[in-house]
Tab-separated table of N, CA, C and O in Angstrom:
chain	number	residue	atom	x	y	z
A	183	MET	N	0.814	-1.207	0.000
A	183	MET	CA	0.000	0.000	0.000
A	183	MET	C	0.857	1.271	0.000
A	183	MET	O	0.480	2.241	-0.616
A	184	LEU	N	1.994	1.238	0.691
A	184	LEU	CA	2.852	2.411	0.763
A	184	LEU	C	3.294	2.859	-0.624
A	184	LEU	O	3.173	4.027	-0.988
A	185	HIS	N	3.783	1.921	-1.434
A	185	HIS	CA	4.270	2.293	-2.767
A	185	HIS	C	3.129	2.774	-3.669
A	185	HIS	O	3.313	3.693	-4.463
A	186	LEU	N	1.963	2.170	-3.534
A	186	LEU	CA	0.811	2.611	-4.324
A	186	LEU	C	0.435	4.041	-3.949
A	186	LEU	O	0.197	4.888	-4.825
A	187	HIS	N	0.402	4.332	-2.656
A	187	HIS	CA	0.080	5.682	-2.199
A	187	HIS	C	1.117	6.695	-2.700
A	187	HIS	O	0.771	7.780	-3.168
A	188	LEU	N	2.396	6.339	-2.634
A	188	LEU	CA	3.448	7.221	-3.131
A	188	LEU	C	3.322	7.455	-4.636
A	188	LEU	O	3.538	8.571	-5.116
A	189	LYS	N	2.976	6.411	-5.367
A	189	LYS	CA	2.790	6.550	-6.812
A	189	LYS	C	1.740	7.627	-7.098
A	189	LYS	O	1.946	8.520	-7.921
A	190	GLU	N	0.633	7.556	-6.389
A	190	GLU	CA	-0.439	8.527	-6.588
A	190	GLU	C	0.013	9.941	-6.231
A	190	GLU	O	-0.310	10.894	-6.933
A	191	GLN	N	0.774	10.073	-5.146
A	191	GLN	CA	1.256	11.396	-4.748
A	191	GLN	C	2.230	11.959	-5.774
A	191	GLN	O	2.142	13.142	-6.136
A	192	ILE	N	3.159	11.140	-6.232
A	192	ILE	CA	4.134	11.606	-7.217
A	192	ILE	C	3.436	12.027	-8.500
A	192	ILE	O	3.711	13.098	-9.056
A	193	GLU	N	2.521	11.219	-8.980
A	193	GLU	CA	1.797	11.552	-10.215
A	193	GLU	C	0.967	12.816	-10.058
A	193	GLU	O	0.790	13.568	-11.018
A	194	GLY	N	0.460	13.075	-8.862
A	194	GLY	CA	-0.341	14.268	-8.624
A	194	GLY	C	0.470	15.540	-8.469
A	194	GLY	O	-0.048	16.634	-8.679
A	195	GLU	N	1.746	15.412	-8.118
A	195	GLU	CA	2.558	16.585	-7.804
A	195	GLU	C	3.669	16.877	-8.799
A	195	GLU	O	4.095	18.018	-8.926
A	196	LEU	N	4.192	15.856	-9.458
A	196	LEU	CA	5.381	16.036	-10.287
A	196	LEU	C	5.115	15.621	-11.729
A	196	LEU	O	4.250	14.791	-12.002
A	197	ASP	N	5.891	16.179	-12.624
A	197	ASP	CA	5.862	15.779	-14.023
A	197	ASP	C	6.746	14.546	-14.149
A	197	ASP	O	7.961	14.668	-14.316
A	198	ALA	N	6.144	13.369	-14.015
A	198	ALA	CA	6.912	12.117	-14.022
A	198	ALA	C	6.015	10.970	-14.450
A	198	ALA	O	4.808	11.007	-14.248
A	199	VAL	N	6.652	9.964	-15.029
A	199	VAL	CA	5.971	8.714	-15.329
A	199	VAL	C	6.381	7.742	-14.225
A	199	VAL	O	7.570	7.565	-13.964
A	200	VAL	N	5.410	7.132	-13.570
A	200	VAL	CA	5.683	6.280	-12.420
A	200	VAL	C	5.147	4.883	-12.680
A	200	VAL	O	3.983	4.719	-13.052
A	201	GLU	N	6.015	3.894	-12.481
A	201	GLU	CA	5.629	2.489	-12.606
A	201	GLU	C	5.655	1.849	-11.226
A	201	GLU	O	6.629	1.996	-10.490
A	202	LEU	N	4.592	1.140	-10.907
A	202	LEU	CA	4.518	0.420	-9.640
A	202	LEU	C	4.962	-1.013	-9.859
A	202	LEU	O	4.435	-1.707	-10.728
A	203	HIS	N	5.964	-1.436	-9.106
A	203	HIS	CA	6.441	-2.810	-9.137
A	203	HIS	C	6.177	-3.443	-7.782
A	203	HIS	O	5.739	-2.769	-6.845
A	204	GLN	N	6.448	-4.709	-7.650
A	204	GLN	CA	6.106	-5.435	-6.428
A	204	GLN	C	6.625	-4.751	-5.169
A	204	GLN	O	5.905	-4.612	-4.197
A	205	ASP	N	7.882	-4.325	-5.169
A	205	ASP	CA	8.460	-3.737	-3.962
A	205	ASP	C	9.173	-2.420	-4.238
A	205	ASP	O	10.035	-2.004	-3.466
A	206	ALA	N	8.805	-1.748	-5.314
A	206	ALA	CA	9.493	-0.507	-5.665
A	206	ALA	C	8.655	0.336	-6.614
A	206	ALA	O	7.710	-0.156	-7.234
A	207	LEU	N	9.051	1.591	-6.709
A	207	LEU	CA	8.517	2.490	-7.734
A	207	LEU	C	9.643	2.837	-8.682
A	207	LEU	O	10.769	3.101	-8.249
A	208	LEU	N	9.357	2.833	-9.966
A	208	LEU	CA	10.293	3.333	-10.967
A	208	LEU	C	9.732	4.654	-11.456
A	208	LEU	O	8.588	4.720	-11.917
A	209	VAL	N	10.540	5.700	-11.324
A	209	VAL	CA	10.100	7.049	-11.667
A	209	VAL	C	10.982	7.564	-12.788
A	209	VAL	O	12.207	7.547	-12.680
A	210	HIS	N	10.355	8.015	-13.855
A	210	HIS	CA	11.061	8.548	-15.017
A	210	HIS	C	10.756	10.043	-15.114
A	210	HIS	O	9.601	10.431	-15.295
A	211	LEU	N	11.804	10.847	-14.968
A	211	LEU	CA	11.659	12.299	-15.011
A	211	LEU	C	11.923	12.814	-16.425
A	211	LEU	O	12.657	12.183	-17.192
A	212	PRO	N	11.365	13.963	-16.786
A	212	PRO	CA	11.531	14.510	-18.135
A	212	PRO	C	12.986	14.786	-18.530
A	212	PRO	O	13.308	14.803	-19.709
A	213	ASN	N	13.874	14.980	-17.571
A	213	ASN	CA	15.273	15.288	-17.880
A	213	ASN	C	16.130	14.042	-18.104
A	213	ASN	O	17.342	14.137	-18.237
A	214	GLY	N	15.494	12.867	-18.146
A	214	GLY	CA	16.227	11.639	-18.428
A	214	GLY	C	16.630	10.844	-17.200
A	214	GLY	O	17.190	9.755	-17.327
A	215	VAL	N	16.352	11.334	-16.010
A	215	VAL	CA	16.639	10.580	-14.787
A	215	VAL	C	15.617	9.458	-14.644
A	215	VAL	O	14.423	9.667	-14.801
A	216	SER	N	16.126	8.260	-14.352
A	216	SER	CA	15.276	7.125	-13.990
A	216	SER	C	15.645	6.735	-12.570
A	216	SER	O	16.818	6.461	-12.279
A	217	ALA	N	14.667	6.738	-11.687
A	217	ALA	CA	14.913	6.468	-10.271
A	217	ALA	C	14.082	5.281	-9.800
A	217	ALA	O	12.935	5.124	-10.207
A	218	GLU	N	14.697	4.479	-8.947
A	218	GLU	CA	14.003	3.368	-8.295
A	218	GLU	C	13.920	3.703	-6.814
A	218	GLU	O	14.953	3.937	-6.168
A	219	LEU	N	12.709	3.760	-6.281
A	219	LEU	CA	12.484	4.094	-4.880
A	219	LEU	C	11.942	2.873	-4.159
A	219	LEU	O	10.943	2.294	-4.576
A	220	ARG	N	12.613	2.490	-3.075
A	220	ARG	CA	12.167	1.355	-2.256
A	220	ARG	C	12.079	1.796	-0.804
A	220	ARG	O	13.034	2.362	-0.277
A	221	PHE	N	10.944	1.525	-0.190
A	221	PHE	CA	10.745	1.845	1.218
A	221	PHE	C	10.311	0.594	1.961
A	221	PHE	O	9.376	-0.092	1.550
A	222	LEU	N	10.978	0.309	3.067
A	222	LEU	CA	10.478	-0.673	4.012
A	222	LEU	C	9.605	0.054	5.021
A	222	LEU	O	8.528	-0.401	5.378
A	223	ASP	N	10.077	1.220	5.469
A	223	ASP	CA	9.342	2.089	6.377
A	223	ASP	C	9.992	3.461	6.334
A	223	ASP	O	10.828	3.724	5.465
A	224	GLU	N	9.653	4.335	7.286
A	224	GLU	CA	10.182	5.702	7.275
A	224	GLU	C	11.691	5.776	7.523
A	224	GLU	O	12.324	6.762	7.171
A	225	ALA	N	12.262	4.754	8.129
A	225	ALA	CA	13.684	4.798	8.476
A	225	ALA	C	14.549	3.888	7.612
A	225	ALA	O	15.771	3.962	7.681
A	226	GLN	N	13.934	3.052	6.800
A	226	GLN	CA	14.691	2.106	5.975
A	226	GLN	C	14.239	2.228	4.522
A	226	GLN	O	13.099	1.897	4.197
A	227	TYR	N	15.165	2.703	3.700
A	227	TYR	CA	14.830	2.935	2.297
A	227	TYR	C	16.082	2.926	1.449
A	227	TYR	O	17.202	2.987	1.952
A	228	SER	N	15.851	2.848	0.147
A	228	SER	CA	16.930	2.888	-0.829
A	228	SER	C	16.420	3.614	-2.065
A	228	SER	O	15.334	3.308	-2.563
A	229	PHE	N	17.193	4.594	-2.525
A	229	PHE	CA	16.877	5.344	-3.735
A	229	PHE	C	18.040	5.167	-4.697
A	229	PHE	O	19.161	5.570	-4.394
A	230	ASN	N	17.794	4.577	-5.829
A	230	ASN	CA	18.817	4.406	-6.868
A	230	ASN	C	18.372	5.198	-8.085
A	230	ASN	O	17.202	5.158	-8.446
A	231	TRP	N	19.314	5.899	-8.717
A	231	TRP	CA	18.939	6.594	-9.940
A	231	TRP	C	20.087	6.612	-10.925
A	231	TRP	O	21.243	6.453	-10.577
A	232	ARG	N	19.669	6.781	-12.171
A	232	ARG	CA	20.599	6.810	-13.286
A	232	ARG	C	20.279	8.034	-14.124
A	232	ARG	O	19.113	8.361	-14.357
A	233	TRP	N	21.342	8.670	-14.576
A	233	TRP	CA	21.239	9.795	-15.503
A	233	TRP	C	22.378	9.631	-16.482
A	233	TRP	O	23.544	9.777	-16.111
A	234	GLY	N	22.076	9.284	-17.707
A	234	GLY	CA	23.120	8.946	-18.669
A	234	GLY	C	23.886	7.741	-18.169
A	234	GLY	O	23.294	6.731	-17.792
A	235	ASP	N	25.205	7.847	-18.116
A	235	ASP	CA	26.042	6.750	-17.620
A	235	ASP	C	26.243	6.795	-16.110
A	235	ASP	O	26.831	5.875	-15.541
A	236	ALA	N	25.803	7.847	-15.464
A	236	ALA	CA	26.012	8.004	-14.018
A	236	ALA	C	24.954	7.239	-13.231
A	236	ALA	O	23.769	7.280	-13.562
A	237	GLU	N	25.396	6.559	-12.185
A	237	GLU	CA	24.501	5.854	-11.269
A	237	GLU	C	24.829	6.276	-9.851
A	237	GLU	O	25.995	6.273	-9.448
A	238	LEU	N	23.802	6.644	-9.093
A	238	LEU	CA	23.968	7.066	-7.710
A	238	LEU	C	22.938	6.353	-6.842
A	238	LEU	O	21.929	5.853	-7.347
A	239	ARG	N	23.194	6.350	-5.533
A	239	ARG	CA	22.262	5.695	-4.613
A	239	ARG	C	22.336	6.363	-3.246
A	239	ARG	O	23.403	6.721	-2.775
A	240	ILE	N	21.178	6.492	-2.630
A	240	ILE	CA	21.063	6.854	-1.220
A	240	ILE	C	20.408	5.667	-0.540
A	240	ILE	O	19.405	5.138	-1.027
A	241	ASP	N	20.973	5.244	0.579
A	241	ASP	CA	20.330	4.172	1.338
A	241	ASP	C	20.603	4.344	2.820
A	241	ASP	O	21.372	5.218	3.226
A	242	THR	N	19.955	3.514	3.615
A	242	THR	CA	20.054	3.610	5.071
A	242	THR	C	20.713	2.389	5.692
A	242	THR	O	20.585	2.176	6.896
A	243	ALA	N	21.434	1.601	4.912
A	243	ALA	CA	22.170	0.472	5.486
A	243	ALA	C	23.182	1.032	6.484
A	243	ALA	O	23.963	1.919	6.136
A	244	PRO	N	23.191	0.549	7.711
A	244	PRO	CA	24.042	1.147	8.760
A	244	PRO	C	25.504	0.729	8.646
A	244	PRO	O	26.043	0.018	9.498
A	245	LEU	N	26.170	1.192	7.598
A	245	LEU	CA	27.527	0.736	7.311
A	245	LEU	C	28.596	1.808	7.437
A	245	LEU	O	29.774	1.487	7.371
A	246	HIS	N	28.230	3.068	7.594
A	246	HIS	CA	29.225	4.138	7.542
A	246	HIS	C	29.049	5.092	8.732
A	246	HIS	O	28.645	6.246	8.555
A	247	PRO	N	29.390	4.634	9.942
A	247	PRO	CA	29.170	5.460	11.137
A	247	PRO	C	30.008	6.739	11.173
A	247	PRO	O	29.718	7.648	11.945
A	248	GLU	N	31.020	6.841	10.333
A	248	GLU	CA	31.869	8.027	10.314
A	248	GLU	C	31.187	9.228	9.656
A	248	GLU	O	31.641	10.367	9.796
A	249	LEU	N	30.093	9.003	8.952
A	249	LEU	CA	29.405	10.093	8.249
A	249	LEU	C	28.442	10.820	9.173
A	249	LEU	O	27.779	10.213	10.011
A	250	ALA	N	28.335	12.110	8.997
A	250	ALA	CA	27.457	12.939	9.828
A	250	ALA	C	25.990	12.543	9.705
A	250	ALA	O	25.215	12.768	10.626
A	251	THR	N	25.605	11.949	8.588
A	251	THR	CA	24.201	11.587	8.372
A	251	THR	C	23.907	10.121	8.679
A	251	THR	O	22.824	9.642	8.347
A	252	PHE	N	24.847	9.401	9.295
A	252	PHE	CA	24.665	7.974	9.602
A	252	PHE	C	23.285	7.739	10.191
A	252	PHE	O	22.854	8.477	11.051
A	253	PRO	N	22.522	6.756	9.707
A	253	PRO	CA	22.919	5.673	8.812
A	253	PRO	C	22.713	5.977	7.324
A	253	PRO	O	23.179	5.235	6.479
A	254	ASN	N	21.992	7.032	6.991
A	254	ASN	CA	21.756	7.309	5.574
A	254	ASN	C	23.000	7.910	4.947
A	254	ASN	O	23.734	8.667	5.576
A	255	HIS	N	23.239	7.546	3.694
A	255	HIS	CA	24.441	7.985	2.996
A	255	HIS	C	24.222	7.916	1.491
A	255	HIS	O	23.306	7.267	1.016
A	256	LEU	N	25.088	8.623	0.772
A	256	LEU	CA	25.028	8.706	-0.683
A	256	LEU	C	26.214	7.962	-1.273
A	256	LEU	O	27.349	8.176	-0.849
A	257	HIS	N	25.943	7.106	-2.237
A	257	HIS	CA	26.995	6.484	-3.043
A	257	HIS	C	27.095	7.341	-4.299
A	257	HIS	O	26.180	7.353	-5.123
A	258	GLY	N	28.191	8.079	-4.410
A	258	GLY	CA	28.348	9.038	-5.486
A	258	GLY	C	28.734	8.416	-6.806
A	258	GLY	O	28.883	7.200	-6.945
A	259	VAL	N	28.918	9.264	-7.788
A	259	VAL	CA	29.208	8.854	-9.162
A	259	VAL	C	30.445	7.970	-9.250
A	259	VAL	O	30.451	6.980	-9.956
A	260	ASP	N	31.482	8.308	-8.529
A	260	ASP	CA	32.737	7.561	-8.598
A	260	ASP	C	32.840	6.474	-7.540
A	260	ASP	O	33.925	5.969	-7.274
A	261	GLY	N	31.711	6.125	-6.916
A	261	GLY	CA	31.714	5.082	-5.904
A	261	GLY	C	32.050	5.569	-4.512
A	261	GLY	O	32.016	4.796	-3.562
A	262	GLN	N	32.366	6.850	-4.363
A	262	GLN	CA	32.668	7.378	-3.050
A	262	GLN	C	31.410	7.377	-2.182
A	262	GLN	O	30.308	7.498	-2.674
A	263	VAL	N	31.586	7.202	-0.886
A	263	VAL	CA	30.471	7.223	0.060
A	263	VAL	C	30.500	8.567	0.763
A	263	VAL	O	31.514	8.963	1.340
A	264	LEU	N	29.381	9.270	0.685
A	264	LEU	CA	29.281	10.643	1.175
A	264	LEU	C	28.107	10.793	2.133
A	264	LEU	O	27.180	9.979	2.131
A	265	ALA	N	28.133	11.854	2.905
A	265	ALA	CA	26.973	12.198	3.723
A	265	ALA	C	25.776	12.438	2.797
A	265	ALA	O	25.919	12.969	1.696
A	266	ASP	N	24.617	12.033	3.226
A	266	ASP	CA	23.389	12.172	2.443
A	266	ASP	C	22.925	13.627	2.474
A	266	ASP	O	22.560	14.135	3.534
A	267	PRO	N	22.897	14.303	1.324
A	267	PRO	CA	22.479	15.705	1.293
A	267	PRO	C	20.976	15.910	1.127
A	267	PRO	O	20.523	17.044	1.025
A	268	VAL	N	20.193	14.811	1.114
A	268	VAL	CA	18.791	14.930	0.733
A	268	VAL	C	17.818	14.387	1.780
A	268	VAL	O	16.925	15.089	2.227
A	269	SER	N	17.946	13.128	2.133
A	269	SER	CA	16.905	12.467	2.908
A	269	SER	C	17.204	12.467	4.405
A	269	SER	O	18.334	12.695	4.830
A	270	MET	N	16.147	12.198	5.173
A	270	MET	CA	16.272	12.135	6.622
A	270	MET	C	15.403	10.998	7.143
A	270	MET	O	14.173	11.065	7.025
A	271	PRO	N	16.015	9.929	7.689
A	271	PRO	CA	15.217	8.857	8.267
A	271	PRO	C	14.248	9.428	9.307
A	271	PRO	O	14.588	10.346	10.054
A	272	GLY	N	13.044	8.893	9.315
A	272	GLY	CA	12.022	9.371	10.239
A	272	GLY	C	11.043	10.325	9.596
A	272	GLY	O	9.928	10.470	10.073
A	273	GLN	N	11.448	10.988	8.502
A	273	GLN	CA	10.469	11.790	7.781
A	273	GLN	C	9.603	10.838	6.973
A	273	GLN	O	9.978	9.697	6.725
A	274	THR	N	8.466	11.302	6.542
A	274	THR	CA	7.576	10.419	5.802
A	274	THR	C	8.210	10.028	4.473
A	274	THR	O	9.023	10.786	3.918
A	275	PRO	N	7.859	8.867	3.954
A	275	PRO	CA	8.350	8.496	2.629
A	275	PRO	C	8.043	9.573	1.580
A	275	PRO	O	8.883	9.864	0.730
A	276	TRP	N	6.874	10.184	1.649
A	276	TRP	CA	6.541	11.233	0.692
A	276	TRP	C	7.494	12.418	0.818
A	276	TRP	O	7.965	12.952	-0.186
A	277	GLU	N	7.807	12.852	2.023
A	277	GLU	CA	8.713	13.987	2.198
A	277	GLU	C	10.077	13.691	1.584
A	277	GLU	O	10.634	14.518	0.863
A	278	ASN	N	10.610	12.508	1.862
A	278	ASN	CA	11.923	12.152	1.315
A	278	ASN	C	11.879	11.958	-0.192
A	278	ASN	O	12.757	12.434	-0.908
A	279	ALA	N	10.870	11.279	-0.702
A	279	ALA	CA	10.766	11.040	-2.145
A	279	ALA	C	10.555	12.353	-2.892
A	279	ALA	O	11.206	12.613	-3.911
A	280	ASN	N	9.681	13.195	-2.408
A	280	ASN	CA	9.384	14.470	-3.052
A	280	ASN	C	10.627	15.356	-3.091
A	280	ASN	O	10.961	15.933	-4.135
A	281	ARG	N	11.335	15.448	-1.968
A	281	ARG	CA	12.555	16.268	-1.920
A	281	ARG	C	13.583	15.752	-2.921
A	281	ARG	O	14.161	16.514	-3.689
A	282	LEU	N	13.800	14.431	-2.922
A	282	LEU	CA	14.779	13.858	-3.843
A	282	LEU	C	14.393	14.101	-5.292
A	282	LEU	O	15.206	14.570	-6.098
A	283	LEU	N	13.173	13.788	-5.663
A	283	LEU	CA	12.763	13.901	-7.062
A	283	LEU	C	12.817	15.345	-7.552
A	283	LEU	O	13.229	15.604	-8.683
A	284	LYS	N	12.447	16.284	-6.713
A	284	LYS	CA	12.539	17.695	-7.109
A	284	LYS	C	13.992	18.106	-7.320
A	284	LYS	O	14.307	18.822	-8.265
A	285	LEU	N	14.874	17.655	-6.448
A	285	LEU	CA	16.297	17.958	-6.625
A	285	LEU	C	16.855	17.314	-7.887
A	285	LEU	O	17.640	17.926	-8.614
A	286	LEU	N	16.459	16.069	-8.147
A	286	LEU	CA	16.967	15.364	-9.327
A	286	LEU	C	16.508	16.028	-10.618
A	286	LEU	O	17.193	15.942	-11.633
A	287	GLN	N	15.363	16.692	-10.597
A	287	GLN	CA	14.914	17.414	-11.781
A	287	GLN	C	15.863	18.570	-12.111
A	287	GLN	O	16.043	18.915	-13.261
A	288	GLN	N	16.465	19.172	-11.094
A	288	GLN	CA	17.349	20.319	-11.275
A	288	GLN	C	18.826	19.936	-11.332
A	288	GLN	O	19.615	20.592	-11.998
A	289	ASN	N	19.203	18.878	-10.600
A	289	ASN	CA	20.610	18.554	-10.402
A	289	ASN	C	20.764	17.035	-10.249
A	289	ASN	O	20.909	16.545	-9.124
A	290	PRO	N	20.722	16.277	-11.339
A	290	PRO	CA	20.711	14.812	-11.256
A	290	PRO	C	21.890	14.188	-10.521
A	290	PRO	O	21.762	13.104	-9.965
A	291	LEU	N	23.023	14.854	-10.485
A	291	LEU	CA	24.197	14.298	-9.807
A	291	LEU	C	24.347	14.842	-8.395
A	291	LEU	O	25.267	14.456	-7.678
A	292	LEU	N	23.470	15.725	-7.992
A	292	LEU	CA	23.482	16.366	-6.678
A	292	LEU	C	24.790	17.106	-6.392
A	292	LEU	O	25.018	17.506	-5.258
A	293	ASP	N	25.626	17.243	-7.401
A	293	ASP	CA	26.917	17.918	-7.223
A	293	ASP	C	27.569	17.520	-5.918
A	293	ASP	O	28.036	18.348	-5.136
A	294	ALA	N	27.580	16.208	-5.657
A	294	ALA	CA	28.087	15.668	-4.397
A	294	ALA	C	29.574	15.916	-4.236
A	294	ALA	O	30.350	15.703	-5.162
A	295	GLU	N	29.954	16.358	-3.082
A	295	GLU	CA	31.350	16.570	-2.713
A	295	GLU	C	31.697	15.579	-1.603
A	295	GLU	O	30.866	15.297	-0.756
A	296	PRO	N	32.922	15.065	-1.568
A	296	PRO	CA	33.303	14.154	-0.492
A	296	PRO	C	33.102	14.775	0.885
A	296	PRO	O	33.304	15.970	1.062
A	297	ALA	N	32.678	13.934	1.853
A	297	ALA	CA	32.416	14.416	3.225
A	297	ALA	C	33.712	14.683	3.964
A	297	ALA	O	34.741	14.168	3.658
């Protein structure tokens, strides 16, 4: 139900084509970004996106305690692990998805700098 509800919210608010899959949403933005959004709950999620040859990911796997945003973190273009500049565990899935998708429309690579 969570992904279905998010699909409806995204389609109502953003210029995007949204596909509902068993455990994820695939979101296609007009600027060529394709994003896969997966939520287990408000604190556990994974956002993967591609823009051209670049692939990036934000997730909440608790693997990088040295980052200021632990447990959420960004896997940048070159594979570097950075503090997450977008999402916040505990916010609603809609808040995190909406913030990310709006940013990706303007800046698909998030101009990530090493932490």
